[in-house]
Amino acid sequence: MKTNTPKNTLDNFIRLLYVLLVLLLGLMAYLFFGQVDSKKNAAVQSDSSAVFIQPDSNFTHVWTAPSDWRMMYLSPSQKELVVYGRELIAHTSDYLGPKGSVKAMSNGMNCQNCHLKAGSQPWGNNYFAVESTYPKFRARSGTVENQIKRVNDCFERSLNGMKLDSTSKEMQAILAYIAWLGQDIAKDVKPKGSGIFKLKYLKRASDPDKGKLVYDAKCQSCHQANGEGVLAEGGKSYTYPPLWGVHSYNQGAGLFRISNLAGFVKYNMPLGTTYEKAQLTDEEAWDVAAYINSMPRPEKDLSKDWPEIAAKPFDHPFGPYADSFPASQHKFGPYKPISDWIKKHRKSKS
């Protein structure tokens, strides 16, 4: 039988102290690093809450174009029309421009220059709501317009050209493509992301001089210092379209309204910009739109536009007007006083 000697008792005591010391050190380390981690987590949480920005609901869950794989459900002839229609929108001038293979009837720009990604870019002046909202009454003509009229307006104004024959394969293809883009949208519905985003008014007039500074810094590398754009190889169309001059859109085009151009520029320009990541401020967008639309461009007879004068939009730059605001304010702003007058006038008539 083994008995404890004083030496064995001392050894056991030392081992016990060692174990207790290790446990104590472990507890202290746990408490220390746990506290550090807690402070770090608290700091991260505090920092995260400080920098978190709620997403703008205008730019979440926007409508998108139908996927190409769905064309498998179309008949071969219908698919051919849709694909040709998209090609015509993307490369209009190759077919219908000054050197077009089908007919020479427009200025060399493509529909896609104003209706981005063949009319499928959210907030890129797309066609999403065309199928669901036409035919409809338009105050500019004072009539109920169908899609053929709307397409030909673009040819005569934005492309500064001639009407496209309504019975032609080209018109039928464009209409088929527009119908394809809007196939899932209910009648009279305009989904989020359709058309052009409407910017808030400036409290001042938009300034072409300030806009020139923006243009020189952000735009001229593509559209060139004189606004003439860059022709594609072969000279049949433009890689970067002209923004003014004889080959650009005329004074009857929708983008000649500064509010439309400002909204278009804000979420699509310069190249690479999307609605998810804008590069220009609102003021820069308004000012550069004012600069571009102050430059010379083709004229158009607008005498039959807006037969009801009081229905003219706030930024239509040509009189006569039902209100007393000058043409310069209708063109450059400030727009809110005009908009308020229009709302009050329409309310008093109803």
Coordinates of C-alpha atoms in Angstrom, one line a residue:
M1 CA 0.0 0.0 0.0
K2 CA 1.3 3.4 -1.2
T3 CA 1.3 6.3 1.3
N4 CA 1.6 10.0 0.6
T5 CA 4.9 11.5 1.6
P6 CA 5.5 15.2 2.1
K7 CA 7.1 15.3 -1.3
N8 CA 4.1 13.7 -3.0
T9 CA 1.7 16.1 -1.2
L10 CA 3.8 19.1 -2.4
D11 CA 3.8 17.8 -6.0
N12 CA 0.0 17.4 -6.0
F13 CA -0.4 20.9 -4.5
I14 CA 1.8 22.4 -7.2
R15 CA -0.2 20.6 -10.0
L16 CA -3.4 21.9 -8.5
L17 CA -2.1 25.4 -8.5
Y18 CA -1.0 25.0 -12.1
V19 CA -4.4 23.8 -13.2
L20 CA -6.1 26.7 -11.3
L21 CA -3.7 29.2 -12.8
V22 CA -4.4 27.9 -16.4
L23 CA -8.1 28.1 -15.7
L24 CA -7.8 31.6 -14.3
L25 CA -5.8 32.8 -17.3
G26 CA -8.3 31.2 -19.7
L27 CA -11.2 32.9 -17.9
M28 CA -9.4 36.3 -18.1
A29 CA -8.7 35.8 -21.8
Y30 CA -12.3 34.9 -22.5
L31 CA -13.6 37.9 -20.6
F32 CA -11.0 40.3 -22.2
F33 CA -11.4 39.2 -25.8
G34 CA -15.2 38.8 -25.5
Q35 CA -15.4 42.4 -24.4
V36 CA -13.2 43.5 -27.3
D37 CA -15.4 41.6 -29.7
S38 CA -18.5 43.1 -28.2
K39 CA -17.1 46.6 -28.6
K40 CA -16.1 45.7 -32.2
N41 CA -19.5 44.4 -33.0
A42 CA -21.2 47.4 -31.4
A43 CA -18.9 49.7 -33.4
V44 CA -19.7 47.8 -36.7
Q45 CA -23.4 47.9 -35.9
S46 CA -23.2 51.6 -35.1
D47 CA -21.2 52.3 -38.2
S48 CA -23.5 50.3 -40.4
S49 CA -26.6 52.1 -39.2
A50 CA -24.9 55.4 -39.7
V51 CA -24.0 54.7 -43.4
F52 CA -27.0 52.6 -44.5
I53 CA -29.2 54.4 -47.0
Q54 CA -32.6 53.1 -47.8
P55 CA -32.9 52.2 -51.5
D56 CA -34.9 54.6 -53.6
S57 CA -38.2 52.7 -54.3
N58 CA -38.3 54.3 -57.7
F59 CA -35.4 52.1 -58.7
T60 CA -36.3 48.8 -57.1
H61 CA -38.3 46.1 -58.8
V62 CA -38.4 47.9 -62.1
W63 CA -40.0 46.2 -65.1
T64 CA -37.7 44.2 -67.5
A65 CA -38.1 42.9 -71.0
P66 CA -39.1 39.3 -71.6
S67 CA -36.3 36.9 -72.0
D68 CA -35.4 35.7 -75.5
W69 CA -36.0 32.0 -74.7
R70 CA -39.7 32.8 -74.6
M71 CA -39.6 33.3 -78.4
M72 CA -39.6 29.5 -78.7
Y73 CA -43.4 29.7 -78.2
L74 CA -43.9 32.0 -81.2
S75 CA -44.7 30.7 -84.6
P76 CA -41.7 30.8 -87.0
S77 CA -43.2 33.7 -89.0
Q78 CA -44.0 35.7 -85.8
K79 CA -40.5 35.1 -84.4
E80 CA -39.0 36.3 -87.6
L81 CA -41.0 39.6 -87.4
V82 CA -40.0 40.2 -83.8
V83 CA -36.3 39.6 -84.4
Y84 CA -36.4 41.8 -87.5
G85 CA -38.2 44.5 -85.6
R86 CA -35.5 44.5 -82.9
E87 CA -32.9 44.7 -85.6
L88 CA -34.6 47.7 -87.2
I89 CA -34.7 49.5 -83.8
A90 CA -31.1 48.7 -83.0
H91 CA -29.7 49.4 -86.5
T92 CA -32.3 51.6 -88.2
S93 CA -29.9 53.5 -90.4
D94 CA -28.5 50.3 -91.9
Y95 CA -31.9 49.6 -93.4
L96 CA -33.7 53.0 -93.5
G97 CA -30.9 55.6 -93.3
P98 CA -29.3 57.8 -96.0
K99 CA -27.5 54.7 -97.3
G100 CA -30.1 52.2 -96.1
S101 CA -30.5 48.8 -97.8
V102 CA -34.3 49.0 -97.8
K103 CA -35.0 52.7 -98.3
A104 CA -33.3 56.1 -97.7
M105 CA -35.7 57.9 -95.5
S106 CA -34.0 59.1 -92.3
N107 CA -31.0 61.1 -90.9
G108 CA -28.6 58.3 -90.1
M109 CA -29.5 57.9 -86.4
N110 CA -30.9 54.7 -85.0
C111 CA -34.1 54.4 -83.0
Q112 CA -31.8 52.8 -80.3
N113 CA -29.9 56.1 -79.9
C114 CA -32.9 57.4 -78.1
H115 CA -34.6 54.2 -77.1
L116 CA -31.7 52.4 -75.4
K117 CA -31.0 48.7 -75.8
A118 CA -33.5 48.5 -78.6
G119 CA -36.2 50.1 -76.4
S120 CA -35.7 47.7 -73.4
Q121 CA -33.6 49.7 -71.0
P122 CA -35.4 50.6 -67.8
W123 CA -35.8 54.4 -67.6
G124 CA -34.0 54.4 -71.0
N125 CA -37.0 55.8 -73.0
N126 CA -38.2 52.2 -73.5
Y127 CA -41.3 50.8 -75.2
F128 CA -42.6 48.8 -72.3
A129 CA -45.9 50.7 -72.0
V130 CA -46.6 51.3 -75.7
E131 CA -48.6 48.1 -76.2
S132 CA -50.7 48.6 -73.1
T133 CA -51.5 52.3 -73.6
Y134 CA -52.1 52.7 -77.3
P135 CA -54.4 53.7 -79.0
K136 CA -54.7 56.8 -76.8
F137 CA -55.5 60.5 -77.0
R138 CA -52.4 62.7 -77.4
A139 CA -52.7 66.4 -76.8
R140 CA -49.9 67.2 -79.2
S141 CA -51.9 66.1 -82.2
G142 CA -55.3 66.6 -80.5
T143 CA -56.4 63.1 -81.8
V144 CA -56.5 59.5 -80.7
E145 CA -53.3 58.0 -82.0
N146 CA -52.4 54.4 -82.8
Q147 CA -49.0 52.8 -82.7
I148 CA -48.4 53.4 -86.4
K149 CA -48.8 57.1 -85.9
R150 CA -46.5 57.0 -82.9
V151 CA -43.8 55.1 -84.8
N152 CA -44.0 57.5 -87.7
D153 CA -43.8 60.5 -85.3
C154 CA -40.3 59.2 -84.4
F155 CA -39.3 58.8 -88.0
E156 CA -40.4 62.4 -88.8
R157 CA -39.1 64.0 -85.7
S158 CA -36.3 62.2 -83.9
L159 CA -35.0 60.7 -87.2
N160 CA -35.9 63.9 -89.1
G161 CA -37.1 61.7 -92.0
M162 CA -40.2 60.5 -93.7
K163 CA -43.2 58.3 -92.7
L164 CA -42.7 54.5 -93.0
D165 CA -45.4 52.8 -95.1
S166 CA -47.9 51.3 -92.6
T167 CA -48.3 48.1 -94.7
S168 CA -44.5 47.5 -95.1
K169 CA -42.8 44.5 -93.6
E170 CA -40.6 47.0 -91.6
M171 CA -43.6 48.7 -89.9
Q172 CA -45.1 45.3 -89.2
A173 CA -41.9 44.1 -87.7
I174 CA -41.5 47.1 -85.5
L175 CA -45.0 46.8 -84.2
A176 CA -44.5 43.0 -83.6
Y177 CA -41.4 43.8 -81.6
I178 CA -43.1 46.5 -79.5
A179 CA -46.0 44.0 -78.8
W180 CA -43.4 41.4 -77.8
L181 CA -41.8 43.8 -75.2
G182 CA -45.2 44.7 -73.7
Q183 CA -46.9 41.3 -73.8
D184 CA -47.1 40.8 -70.1
I185 CA -48.4 44.3 -69.2
A186 CA -52.1 44.8 -68.5
K187 CA -54.2 47.2 -70.5
D188 CA -53.6 50.9 -69.5
V189 CA -50.8 50.0 -67.1
K190 CA -47.5 51.8 -67.1
P191 CA -45.0 49.6 -65.2
K192 CA -42.3 51.1 -63.0
G193 CA -39.2 51.8 -65.2
S194 CA -41.1 52.6 -68.4
G195 CA -40.3 55.6 -70.5
I196 CA -38.1 58.4 -69.0
F197 CA -37.7 59.2 -65.3
K198 CA -39.2 62.5 -64.4
L199 CA -36.7 64.7 -62.5
K200 CA -37.7 67.2 -59.8
Y201 CA -37.8 70.8 -61.1
L202 CA -34.9 73.0 -60.3
K203 CA -35.7 76.1 -58.3
R204 CA -33.8 78.1 -60.9
A205 CA -33.7 78.1 -64.7
S206 CA -31.5 75.5 -66.3
D207 CA -28.3 77.1 -67.5
P208 CA -26.8 76.3 -70.9
D209 CA -23.4 77.9 -69.9
K210 CA -23.1 75.5 -66.9
G211 CA -24.3 72.7 -69.1
K212 CA -21.4 73.3 -71.6
L213 CA -19.0 72.7 -68.8
V214 CA -20.7 69.4 -68.1
Y215 CA -20.7 68.5 -71.8
D216 CA -17.1 69.3 -72.2
A217 CA -16.2 67.1 -69.2
K218 CA -18.6 64.2 -69.6
C219 CA -20.0 64.1 -73.2
Q220 CA -17.7 65.4 -75.9
S221 CA -15.4 62.4 -75.8
C222 CA -18.2 60.4 -77.5
H223 CA -20.4 63.0 -79.1
Q224 CA -17.5 65.3 -80.1
A225 CA -16.9 69.0 -79.3
N226 CA -19.2 70.1 -82.2
G227 CA -21.9 67.7 -81.3
E228 CA -21.7 65.9 -84.6
G229 CA -21.2 62.4 -83.1
V230 CA -19.0 59.6 -84.6
L231 CA -19.9 57.7 -87.7
A232 CA -19.6 53.9 -87.6
E233 CA -17.3 52.1 -90.0
G234 CA -18.8 52.2 -93.4
G235 CA -20.6 55.5 -92.8
K236 CA -24.1 54.1 -92.7
S237 CA -24.9 54.8 -89.1
Y238 CA -23.5 56.4 -85.9
T239 CA -21.5 54.7 -83.2
Y240 CA -22.2 57.9 -81.1
P241 CA -25.1 59.9 -82.4
P242 CA -25.1 63.6 -83.2
L243 CA -26.7 65.7 -80.5
W244 CA -27.2 68.8 -82.7
G245 CA -26.6 69.9 -86.2
V246 CA -28.2 68.8 -89.5
H247 CA -28.0 65.1 -88.8
S248 CA -29.6 65.2 -85.3
Y249 CA -33.2 65.2 -84.1
N250 CA -35.4 68.2 -85.1
Q251 CA -37.3 70.7 -83.0
G252 CA -40.4 68.5 -82.9
A253 CA -38.7 65.5 -81.2
G254 CA -39.7 64.5 -77.7
L255 CA -36.1 64.9 -76.5
F256 CA -36.2 68.6 -77.6
R257 CA -38.2 69.1 -74.4
I258 CA -35.5 69.8 -71.8
S259 CA -37.4 67.9 -69.1
N260 CA -37.3 64.7 -71.2
L261 CA -33.7 65.1 -72.2
A262 CA -32.7 65.8 -68.6
G263 CA -34.4 62.7 -67.3
F264 CA -32.9 60.6 -70.1
V265 CA -29.4 61.9 -69.5
K266 CA -29.5 61.6 -65.7
Y267 CA -30.0 57.8 -65.6
N268 CA -28.3 56.8 -68.9
M269 CA -25.4 59.1 -69.6
P270 CA -22.4 59.3 -69.9
L271 CA -21.8 55.9 -71.4
G272 CA -22.0 53.1 -68.8
T273 CA -24.4 54.9 -66.6
T274 CA -27.6 53.1 -65.5
Y275 CA -30.5 54.0 -63.2
E276 CA -28.7 52.0 -60.5
K277 CA -25.6 54.1 -60.7
A278 CA -26.0 57.7 -62.0
Q279 CA -22.9 59.8 -62.6
L280 CA -24.5 63.3 -62.9
T281 CA -26.4 65.3 -60.3
D282 CA -29.9 66.5 -61.1
E283 CA -28.5 70.0 -61.7
E284 CA -25.9 68.8 -64.1
A285 CA -28.5 66.8 -66.0
W286 CA -30.8 69.8 -66.3
D287 CA -28.0 72.1 -67.4
V288 CA -26.4 69.8 -69.9
A289 CA -29.9 69.2 -71.4
A290 CA -30.4 73.0 -71.7
Y291 CA -27.0 73.3 -73.4
I292 CA -27.7 70.5 -75.9
N293 CA -31.1 71.8 -76.8
S294 CA -29.9 75.4 -77.1
M295 CA -27.7 74.4 -80.1
P296 CA -28.9 74.5 -83.7
R297 CA -30.7 71.6 -85.3
P298 CA -33.2 70.9 -88.1
E299 CA -36.5 72.8 -87.9
K300 CA -40.0 71.3 -88.3
D301 CA -43.4 72.8 -89.0
L302 CA -45.1 72.6 -85.6
S303 CA -48.1 74.7 -86.5
K304 CA -50.5 71.8 -86.2
D305 CA -49.1 70.6 -82.8
W306 CA -51.1 71.3 -79.6
P307 CA -54.3 72.5 -81.3
E308 CA -55.5 73.3 -77.7
I309 CA -53.0 75.8 -76.7
A310 CA -53.6 75.4 -73.0
A311 CA -52.6 71.7 -73.3
K312 CA -49.0 72.5 -74.2
P313 CA -46.6 71.1 -71.7
F314 CA -44.7 73.4 -69.3
D315 CA -41.4 73.1 -71.3
H316 CA -42.7 73.4 -74.8
P317 CA -40.4 76.1 -76.1
F318 CA -42.7 77.6 -78.8
G319 CA -45.7 79.9 -78.4
P320 CA -48.4 81.0 -78.4
Y321 CA -49.3 80.1 -74.8
A322 CA -52.5 80.3 -72.8
D323 CA -50.4 81.6 -69.8
S324 CA -48.4 84.8 -69.5
F325 CA -45.0 83.2 -69.0
P326 CA -42.4 84.1 -71.7
A327 CA -41.0 81.6 -74.2
S328 CA -37.6 81.7 -72.5
Q329 CA -39.1 80.4 -69.3
H330 CA -41.0 77.7 -71.1
K331 CA -37.8 76.5 -72.6
F332 CA -35.3 76.9 -69.7
G333 CA -37.4 77.3 -66.6
P334 CA -37.9 77.7 -63.7
Y335 CA -40.8 75.4 -64.5
K336 CA -42.7 75.1 -61.2
P337 CA -44.6 78.4 -61.6
I338 CA -45.7 77.3 -65.1
S339 CA -46.6 73.8 -63.9
D340 CA -48.6 75.2 -61.0
W341 CA -50.5 77.5 -63.4
I342 CA -51.3 74.6 -65.7
K343 CA -52.6 72.5 -62.8
K344 CA -54.8 75.4 -61.5
H345 CA -56.1 76.1 -64.9
R346 CA -57.1 72.5 -65.6
K347 CA -58.7 72.2 -62.2
S348 CA -60.8 75.3 -62.7
K349 CA -62.0 74.0 -66.1
S350 CA -63.1 70.6 -64.6

